[in-house]
Coordinates of C-alpha atoms in Angstrom, one line a residue:
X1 CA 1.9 19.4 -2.1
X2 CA 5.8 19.9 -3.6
X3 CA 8.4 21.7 -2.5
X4 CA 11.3 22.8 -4.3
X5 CA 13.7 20.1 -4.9
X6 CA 17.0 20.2 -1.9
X7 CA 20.1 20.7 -3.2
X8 CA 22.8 19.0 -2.3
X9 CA 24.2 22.1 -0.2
X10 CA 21.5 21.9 1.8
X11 CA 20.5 25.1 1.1
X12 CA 17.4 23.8 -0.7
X13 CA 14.0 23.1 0.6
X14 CA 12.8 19.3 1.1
X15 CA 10.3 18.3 -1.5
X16 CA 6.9 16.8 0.3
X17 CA 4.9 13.9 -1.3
X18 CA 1.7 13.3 -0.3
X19 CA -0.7 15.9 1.4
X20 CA -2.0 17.1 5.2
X21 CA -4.8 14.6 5.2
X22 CA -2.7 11.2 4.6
X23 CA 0.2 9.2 5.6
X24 CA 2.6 8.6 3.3
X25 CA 5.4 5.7 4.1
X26 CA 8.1 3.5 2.6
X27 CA 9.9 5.6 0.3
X28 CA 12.2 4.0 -2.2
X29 CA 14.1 5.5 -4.9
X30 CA 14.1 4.0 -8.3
X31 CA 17.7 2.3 -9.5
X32 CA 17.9 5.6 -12.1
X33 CA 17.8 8.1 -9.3
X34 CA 14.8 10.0 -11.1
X35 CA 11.6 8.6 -9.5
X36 CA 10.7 7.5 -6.0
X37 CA 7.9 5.3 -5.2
X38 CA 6.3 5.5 -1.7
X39 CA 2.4 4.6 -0.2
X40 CA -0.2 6.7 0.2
X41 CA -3.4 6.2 2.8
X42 CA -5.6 8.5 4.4
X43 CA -5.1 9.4 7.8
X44 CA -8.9 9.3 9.1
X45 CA -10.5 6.8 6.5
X46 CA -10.5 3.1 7.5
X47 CA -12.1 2.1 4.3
X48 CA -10.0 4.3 1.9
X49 CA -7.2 2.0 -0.3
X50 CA -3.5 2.1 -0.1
X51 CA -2.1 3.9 -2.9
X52 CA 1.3 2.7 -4.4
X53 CA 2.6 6.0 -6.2
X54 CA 5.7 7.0 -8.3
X55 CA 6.6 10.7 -8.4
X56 CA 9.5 12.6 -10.2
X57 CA 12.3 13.0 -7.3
X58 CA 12.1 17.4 -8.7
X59 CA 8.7 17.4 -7.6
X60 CA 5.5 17.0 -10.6
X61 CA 2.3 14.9 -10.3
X62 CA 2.3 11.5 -9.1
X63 CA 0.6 8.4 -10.6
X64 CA -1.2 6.0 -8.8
X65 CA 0.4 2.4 -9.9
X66 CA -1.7 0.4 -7.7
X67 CA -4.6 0.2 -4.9
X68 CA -4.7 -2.0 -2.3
X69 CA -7.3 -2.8 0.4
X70 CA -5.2 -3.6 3.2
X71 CA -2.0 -1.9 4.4
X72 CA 1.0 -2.1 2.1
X73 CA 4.3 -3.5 4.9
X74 CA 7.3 -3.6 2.0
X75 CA 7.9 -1.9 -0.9
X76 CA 11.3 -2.3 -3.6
X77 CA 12.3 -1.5 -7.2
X78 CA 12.5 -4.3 -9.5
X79 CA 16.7 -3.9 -10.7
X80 CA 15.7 -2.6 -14.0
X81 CA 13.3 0.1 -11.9
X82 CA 9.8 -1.1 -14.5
X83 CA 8.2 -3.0 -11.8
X84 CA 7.6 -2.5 -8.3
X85 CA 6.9 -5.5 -5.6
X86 CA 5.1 -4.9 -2.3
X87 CA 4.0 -7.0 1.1
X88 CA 0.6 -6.8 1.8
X89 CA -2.2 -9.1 3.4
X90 CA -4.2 -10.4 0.8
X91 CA -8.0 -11.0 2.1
X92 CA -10.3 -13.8 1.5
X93 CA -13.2 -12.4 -0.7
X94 CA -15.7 -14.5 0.0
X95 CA -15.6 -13.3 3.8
X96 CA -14.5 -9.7 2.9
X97 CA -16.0 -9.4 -0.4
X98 CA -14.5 -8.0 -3.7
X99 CA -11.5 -5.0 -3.3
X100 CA -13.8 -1.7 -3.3
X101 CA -17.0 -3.0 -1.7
X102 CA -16.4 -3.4 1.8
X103 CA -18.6 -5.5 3.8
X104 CA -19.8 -4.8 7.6
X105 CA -18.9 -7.2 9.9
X106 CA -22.0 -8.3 10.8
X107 CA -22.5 -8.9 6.8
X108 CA -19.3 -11.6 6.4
X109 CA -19.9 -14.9 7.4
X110 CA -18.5 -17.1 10.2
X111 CA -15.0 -17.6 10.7
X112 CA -13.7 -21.0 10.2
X113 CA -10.3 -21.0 12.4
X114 CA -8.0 -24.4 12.0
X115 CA -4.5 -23.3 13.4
X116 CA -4.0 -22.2 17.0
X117 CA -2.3 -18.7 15.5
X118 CA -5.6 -16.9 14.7
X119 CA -5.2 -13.4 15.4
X120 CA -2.0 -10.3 16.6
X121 CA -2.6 -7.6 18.2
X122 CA -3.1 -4.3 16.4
X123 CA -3.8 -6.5 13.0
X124 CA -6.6 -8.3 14.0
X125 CA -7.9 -11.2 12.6
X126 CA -4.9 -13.4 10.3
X127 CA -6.1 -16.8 9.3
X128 CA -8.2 -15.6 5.9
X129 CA -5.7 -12.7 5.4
X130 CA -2.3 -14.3 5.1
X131 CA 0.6 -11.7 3.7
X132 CA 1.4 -11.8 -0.1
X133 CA 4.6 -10.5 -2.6
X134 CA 2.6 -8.5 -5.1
X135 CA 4.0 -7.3 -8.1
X136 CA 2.9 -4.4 -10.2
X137 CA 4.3 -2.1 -13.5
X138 CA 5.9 0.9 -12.4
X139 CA 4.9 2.9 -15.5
X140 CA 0.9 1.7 -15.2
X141 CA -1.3 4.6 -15.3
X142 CA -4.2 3.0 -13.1
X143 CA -4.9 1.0 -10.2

């Protein structure tokens, strides 16, 4: 849902990305000013990918650059604003199984844990989920 864009007299009205039913985070502006780039998850489905999106800073449709299974942490224009690089935890598949088929717990097999630093709190389980820099094309038109 867009708004009209603000103007700078603040006299405008914000423009919202993203819609009632999902979070949207880390917004960064591309280097020309023109697009912004932000993530995309619904609030009430723990299975749903992260979308990485690009929308027109005057409002317009959004494209989905990239989908991610985990939470996205960082997000930043490349300099010359065509690519996009992003923090994410990048799961093991033979425990999780491939990105859009996600497996039960009871389905994965058994944990095999060699360092002391195992799990956090609120993330859960770290050792066959270590974080990742991810690059993608800013201008792709799928995910």
């Amino acid at each position: 849902m867009a708004c009209p864009r603000p103007r700078s007299d603040g006299r405008g009205d914000p423009t919202a990305f993203g819609s009632d039913d999902e979070t949207v985070s880390l917004p960064r502006f591309a280097p020309d000013g023109a697009h912004i780039a932000y993530v995309a998850r619904p609030v009430d489905d723990d299975e749903a990918s992260t979308e990485l999106r690009v929308a027109p800073v005057d409002g317009g449709p959004h494209r989905v650059v990239a989908r991610w299974r985990e939470s996205v942490r960082e997000l930043e224009w490349s300099p010359d604003g065509r690519h996009l690089a992003f923090v994410a935890r990048d799961p093991d598949e033979e425990r999780y199984g491939p990105a859009g088929e996600p497996r039960k717990e009871k389905d994965m097999p058994p944990r095999r844990i060699e360092r002391l630093f195992k799990r956090l709190d609120s993330v859960g389980w770290i050792s066959d989920r270590p974080s990742r820099v991810f690059v993608v094309d800013a201008d792709d038109r799928g995910g």
